[in-house]
Short mmCIF file of C-alpha atoms in Angstrom, two decimals:
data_model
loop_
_atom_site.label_atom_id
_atom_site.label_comp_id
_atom_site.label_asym_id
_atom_site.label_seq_id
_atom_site.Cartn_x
_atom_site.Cartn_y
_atom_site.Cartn_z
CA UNK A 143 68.96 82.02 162.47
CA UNK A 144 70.56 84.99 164.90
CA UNK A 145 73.66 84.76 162.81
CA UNK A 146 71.97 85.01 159.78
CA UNK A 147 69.81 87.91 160.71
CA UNK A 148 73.29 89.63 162.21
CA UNK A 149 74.79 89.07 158.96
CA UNK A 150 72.21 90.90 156.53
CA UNK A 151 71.97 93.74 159.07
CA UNK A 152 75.76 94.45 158.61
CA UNK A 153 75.64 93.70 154.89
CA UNK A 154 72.87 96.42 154.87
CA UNK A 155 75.28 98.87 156.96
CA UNK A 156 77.89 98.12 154.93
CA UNK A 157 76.12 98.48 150.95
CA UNK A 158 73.70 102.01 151.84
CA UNK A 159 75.24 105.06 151.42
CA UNK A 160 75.26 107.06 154.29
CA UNK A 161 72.96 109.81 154.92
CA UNK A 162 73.75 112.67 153.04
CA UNK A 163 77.12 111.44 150.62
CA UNK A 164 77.46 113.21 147.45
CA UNK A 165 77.31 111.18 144.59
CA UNK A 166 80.57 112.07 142.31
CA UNK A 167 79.91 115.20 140.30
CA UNK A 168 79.43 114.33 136.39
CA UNK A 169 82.57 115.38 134.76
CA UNK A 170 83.61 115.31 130.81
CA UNK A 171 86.93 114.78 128.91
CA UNK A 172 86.79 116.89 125.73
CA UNK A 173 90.21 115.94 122.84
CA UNK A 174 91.01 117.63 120.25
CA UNK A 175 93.17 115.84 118.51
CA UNK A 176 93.96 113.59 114.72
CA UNK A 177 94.25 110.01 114.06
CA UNK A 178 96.27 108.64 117.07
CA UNK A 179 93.84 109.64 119.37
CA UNK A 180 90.41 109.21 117.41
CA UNK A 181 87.19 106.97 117.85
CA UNK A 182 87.07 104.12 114.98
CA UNK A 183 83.93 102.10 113.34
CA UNK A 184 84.46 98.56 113.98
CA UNK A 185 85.22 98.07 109.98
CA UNK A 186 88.71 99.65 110.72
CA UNK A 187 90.22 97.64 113.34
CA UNK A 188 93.08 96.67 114.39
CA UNK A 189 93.27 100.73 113.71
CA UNK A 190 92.63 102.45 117.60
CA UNK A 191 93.47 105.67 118.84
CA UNK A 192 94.23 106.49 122.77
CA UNK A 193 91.51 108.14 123.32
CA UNK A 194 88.75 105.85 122.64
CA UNK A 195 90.59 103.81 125.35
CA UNK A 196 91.46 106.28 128.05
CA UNK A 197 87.93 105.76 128.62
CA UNK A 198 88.54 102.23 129.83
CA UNK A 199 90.52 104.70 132.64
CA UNK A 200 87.27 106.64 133.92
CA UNK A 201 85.57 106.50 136.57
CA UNK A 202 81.32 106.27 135.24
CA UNK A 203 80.69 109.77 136.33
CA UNK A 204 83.08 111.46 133.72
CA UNK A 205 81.93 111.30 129.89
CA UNK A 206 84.41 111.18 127.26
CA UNK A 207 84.06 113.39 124.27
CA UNK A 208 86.55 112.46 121.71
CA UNK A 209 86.46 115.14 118.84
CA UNK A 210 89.64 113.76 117.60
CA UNK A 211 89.41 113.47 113.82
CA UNK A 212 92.00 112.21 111.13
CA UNK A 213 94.05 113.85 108.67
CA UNK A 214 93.71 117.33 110.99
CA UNK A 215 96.12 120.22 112.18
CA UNK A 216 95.71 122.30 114.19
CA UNK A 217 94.84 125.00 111.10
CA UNK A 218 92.13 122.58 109.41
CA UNK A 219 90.84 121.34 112.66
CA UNK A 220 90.37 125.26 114.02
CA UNK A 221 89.53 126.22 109.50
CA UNK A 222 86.93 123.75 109.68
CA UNK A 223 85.21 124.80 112.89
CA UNK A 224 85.52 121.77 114.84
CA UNK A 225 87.45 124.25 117.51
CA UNK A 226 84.20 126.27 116.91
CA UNK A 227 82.43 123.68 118.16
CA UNK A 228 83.62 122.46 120.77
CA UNK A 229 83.49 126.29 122.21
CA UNK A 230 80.01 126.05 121.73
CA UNK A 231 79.78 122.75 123.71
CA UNK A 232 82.53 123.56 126.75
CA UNK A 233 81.27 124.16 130.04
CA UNK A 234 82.44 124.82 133.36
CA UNK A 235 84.49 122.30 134.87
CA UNK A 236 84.98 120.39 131.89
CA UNK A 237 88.44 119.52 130.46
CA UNK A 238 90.02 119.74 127.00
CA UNK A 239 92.73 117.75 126.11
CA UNK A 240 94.76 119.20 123.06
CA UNK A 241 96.99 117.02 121.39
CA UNK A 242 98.39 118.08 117.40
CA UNK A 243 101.22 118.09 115.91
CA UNK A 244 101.76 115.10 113.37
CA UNK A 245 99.69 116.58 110.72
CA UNK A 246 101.25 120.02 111.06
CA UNK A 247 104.14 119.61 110.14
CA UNK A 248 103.28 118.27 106.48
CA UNK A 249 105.21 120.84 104.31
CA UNK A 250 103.48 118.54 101.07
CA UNK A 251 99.76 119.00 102.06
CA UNK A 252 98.93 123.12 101.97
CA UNK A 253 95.62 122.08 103.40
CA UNK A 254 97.53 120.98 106.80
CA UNK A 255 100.39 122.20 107.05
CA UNK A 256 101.48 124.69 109.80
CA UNK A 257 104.54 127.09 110.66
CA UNK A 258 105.76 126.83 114.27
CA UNK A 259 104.78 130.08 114.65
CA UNK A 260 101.13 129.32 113.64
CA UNK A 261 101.02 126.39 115.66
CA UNK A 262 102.01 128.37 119.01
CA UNK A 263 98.77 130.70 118.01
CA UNK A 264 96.52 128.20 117.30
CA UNK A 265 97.25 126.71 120.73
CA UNK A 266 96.75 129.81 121.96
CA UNK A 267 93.31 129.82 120.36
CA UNK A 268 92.54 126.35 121.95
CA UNK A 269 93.53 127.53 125.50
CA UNK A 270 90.94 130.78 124.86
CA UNK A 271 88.24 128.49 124.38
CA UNK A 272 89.04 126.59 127.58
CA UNK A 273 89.26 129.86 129.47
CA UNK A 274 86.37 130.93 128.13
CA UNK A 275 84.25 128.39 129.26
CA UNK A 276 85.78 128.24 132.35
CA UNK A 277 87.52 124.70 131.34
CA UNK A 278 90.99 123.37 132.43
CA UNK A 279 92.87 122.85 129.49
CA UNK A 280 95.75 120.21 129.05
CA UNK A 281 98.35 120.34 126.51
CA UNK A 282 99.49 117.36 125.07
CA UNK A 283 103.19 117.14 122.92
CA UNK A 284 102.55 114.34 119.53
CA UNK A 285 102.81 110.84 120.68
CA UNK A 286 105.75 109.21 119.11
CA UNK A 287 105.94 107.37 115.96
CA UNK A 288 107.84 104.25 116.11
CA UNK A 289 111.01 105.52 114.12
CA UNK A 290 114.09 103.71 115.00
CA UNK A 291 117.67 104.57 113.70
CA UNK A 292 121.03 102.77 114.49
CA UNK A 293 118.52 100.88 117.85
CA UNK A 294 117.14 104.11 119.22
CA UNK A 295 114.20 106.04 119.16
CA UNK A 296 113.96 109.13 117.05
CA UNK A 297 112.20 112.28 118.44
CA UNK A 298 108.77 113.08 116.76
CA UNK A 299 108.50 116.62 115.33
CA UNK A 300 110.99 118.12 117.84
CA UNK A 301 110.18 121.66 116.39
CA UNK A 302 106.46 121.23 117.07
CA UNK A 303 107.26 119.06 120.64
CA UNK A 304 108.86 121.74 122.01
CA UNK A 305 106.29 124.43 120.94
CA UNK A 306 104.16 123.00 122.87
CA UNK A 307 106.22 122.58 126.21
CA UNK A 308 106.58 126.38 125.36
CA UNK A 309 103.10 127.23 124.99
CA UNK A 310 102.18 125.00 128.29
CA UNK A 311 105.51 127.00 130.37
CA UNK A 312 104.61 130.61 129.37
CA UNK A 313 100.60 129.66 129.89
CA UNK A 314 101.15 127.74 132.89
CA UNK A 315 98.83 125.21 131.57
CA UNK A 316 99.15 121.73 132.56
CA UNK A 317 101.68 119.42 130.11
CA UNK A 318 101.23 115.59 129.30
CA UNK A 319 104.98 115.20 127.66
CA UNK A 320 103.52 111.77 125.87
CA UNK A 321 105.91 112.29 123.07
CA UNK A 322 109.19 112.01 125.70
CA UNK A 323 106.59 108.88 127.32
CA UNK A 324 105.78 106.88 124.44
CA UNK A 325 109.28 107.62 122.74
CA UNK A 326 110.15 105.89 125.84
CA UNK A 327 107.82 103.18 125.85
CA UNK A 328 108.98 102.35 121.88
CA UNK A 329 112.38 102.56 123.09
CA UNK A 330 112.11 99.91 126.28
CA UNK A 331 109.97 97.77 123.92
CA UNK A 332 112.54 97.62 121.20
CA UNK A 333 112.32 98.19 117.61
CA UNK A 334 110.91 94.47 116.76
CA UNK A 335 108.41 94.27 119.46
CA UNK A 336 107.23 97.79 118.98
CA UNK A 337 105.91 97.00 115.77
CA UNK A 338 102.79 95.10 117.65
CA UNK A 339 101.98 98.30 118.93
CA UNK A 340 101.17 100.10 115.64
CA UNK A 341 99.72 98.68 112.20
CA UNK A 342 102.00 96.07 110.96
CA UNK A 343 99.80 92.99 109.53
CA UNK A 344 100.38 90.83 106.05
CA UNK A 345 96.98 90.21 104.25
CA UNK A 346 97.18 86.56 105.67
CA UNK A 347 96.19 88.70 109.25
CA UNK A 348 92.60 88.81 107.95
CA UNK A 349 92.60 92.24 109.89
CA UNK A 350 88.99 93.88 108.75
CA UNK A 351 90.71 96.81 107.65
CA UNK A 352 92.99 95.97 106.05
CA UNK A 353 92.62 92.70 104.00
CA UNK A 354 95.95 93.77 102.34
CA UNK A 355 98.14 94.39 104.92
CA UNK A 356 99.78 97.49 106.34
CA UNK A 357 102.62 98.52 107.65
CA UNK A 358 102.23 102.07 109.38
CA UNK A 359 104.26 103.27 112.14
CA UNK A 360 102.23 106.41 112.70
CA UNK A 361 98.56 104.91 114.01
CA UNK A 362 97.85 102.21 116.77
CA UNK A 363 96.93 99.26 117.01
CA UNK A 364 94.33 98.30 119.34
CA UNK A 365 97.65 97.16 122.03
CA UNK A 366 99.55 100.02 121.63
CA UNK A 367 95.98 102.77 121.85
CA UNK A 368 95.52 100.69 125.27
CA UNK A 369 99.72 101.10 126.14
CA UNK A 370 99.57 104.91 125.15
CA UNK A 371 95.99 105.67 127.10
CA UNK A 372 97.90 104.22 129.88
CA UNK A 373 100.52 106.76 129.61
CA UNK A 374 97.74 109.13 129.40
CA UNK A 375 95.69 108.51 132.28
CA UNK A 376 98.97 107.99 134.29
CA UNK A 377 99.97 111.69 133.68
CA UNK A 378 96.10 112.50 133.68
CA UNK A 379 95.72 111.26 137.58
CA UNK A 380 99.05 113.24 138.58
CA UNK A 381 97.96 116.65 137.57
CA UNK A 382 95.52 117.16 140.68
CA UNK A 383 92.51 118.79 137.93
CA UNK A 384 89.27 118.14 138.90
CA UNK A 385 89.20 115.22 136.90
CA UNK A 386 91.96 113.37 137.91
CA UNK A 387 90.58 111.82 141.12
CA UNK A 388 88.29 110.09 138.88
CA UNK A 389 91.28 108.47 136.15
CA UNK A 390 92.76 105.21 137.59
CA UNK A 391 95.89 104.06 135.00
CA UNK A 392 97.28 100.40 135.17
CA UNK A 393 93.92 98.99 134.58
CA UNK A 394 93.70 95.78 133.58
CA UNK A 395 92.22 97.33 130.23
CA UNK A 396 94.79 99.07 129.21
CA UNK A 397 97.97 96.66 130.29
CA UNK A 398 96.54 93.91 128.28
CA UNK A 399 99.28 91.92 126.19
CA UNK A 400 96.55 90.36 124.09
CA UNK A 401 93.94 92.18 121.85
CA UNK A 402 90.55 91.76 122.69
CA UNK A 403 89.57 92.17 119.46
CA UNK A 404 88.44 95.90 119.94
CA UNK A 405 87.42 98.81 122.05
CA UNK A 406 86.44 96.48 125.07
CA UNK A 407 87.48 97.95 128.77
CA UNK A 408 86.89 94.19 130.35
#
């Protein structure tokens, strides 16, 4: 009966916070981003973008805000006012992760497209927003596309890659290089077994969206969103921003080999 009473009074040491601990400051993760990094309805999968699972990453004080949207450059996203509104919704001590690149570069879509030059201001404008608000802001270079030639991994929009190191050097703004990571990550993987990590299913799949098939090597699928939020949140925890004590990479979640059949961080 003594041992048992000992026990529950160490238990109870143990489990109560002590007097006077802070709980962990709510944080948020704003993107700004296009397709690779988007939320998706349920009626799309296997299509997933990284950042609906570098939440699986997060500790439960820091909310993720994923204004990633498809089909965007940085000109429609900022011509639309989606940069206007996240300026309106940025506070203090937030972050805002900036990420563009792939849609930018379409020459064939006036609606999109964007010079180099443009691009370098309209990062610019991003990183105003952030200072603004008095957010840390975190530029991102476009995550690779699985584009093999001759057994190796091409570089994805070069040009607009390294206007973006640029921007982050002569800023002094913190870089996530996740097109050199995931170009790397396609690479070790190889060109066959890459393919799991981005849409590649015959209609026989009986993948919700798409009862026909695909074969895309631009967008996820739900393994390789989970792969590249890994790469993320790796990078993420290494910058030493507010947020990063509160990012843990190499979760189970997001080193999974099998699908869980969606946005799931058990």
């Amino acid at each position: 009966m003594k041992a048992k009473i000992l026990l529950s009074t160490l238990l109870a040491i143990v489990t109560v916070p002590a007097i006077g601990a802070k709980a962990p400051p709510p944080l948020r993760i704003f993107i700004a981003s296009d397709s690779t990094a988007q939320d998706y309805k349920p009626e799309k999968y296997p299509q997933s973008g990284w950042g609906t699972m570098l939440r699986c990453a997060l500790a439960p004080n820091v909310t993720l805000e994923n204004r990633a949207i498809g089909g965007r450059s940085t000109n429609s996203f900022i011509r639309e006012g989606r940069l206007d509104t996240i300026a309106a919704d940025l506070r203090k001590g937030d972050t805002l992760m900036i990420q563009f690149g792939h849609n930018d570069q379409s020459a064939d879509k006036p609606e999109r497209y964007t010079t180099v030059d443009q691009y370098i201001a309209n990062l610019h404008r991003f990183l105003a927003v952030a200072k603004t608000a008095g957010a840390k802001a975190v530029i991102l270079t476009p995550v690779a596309r699985r584009d093999f030639k001759d057994g190796i991994e091409q570089q994805t929009y070069p040009l607009y890659a390294n206007a973006a190191r640029q921007v982050a050097r002569d800023t002094h703004t913190p870089l996530i290089d996740l097109g050199k990571l995931s170009e790397a990550m396609v690479q070790a993987l190889g060109e066959q077994a890459a393919a799991a990590y981005y849409l590649h299913y015959d209609g026989s799949a009986g993948a919700p969206g798409y009862p026909n098939g695909v074969h895309d090597n631009t967008h996820f699928s739900e393994l390789g969103a989970r792969h590249v939020a890994d790469l993320v949140a790796f990078e993420l925890r290494a910058l030493k921003l507010p947020v990063s004590r509160y990012v843990t990479p190499h979760v189970p979640a997001l080193t999974r080999t099998t699908p869980a059949g969606g946005p799931s961080c058990a």
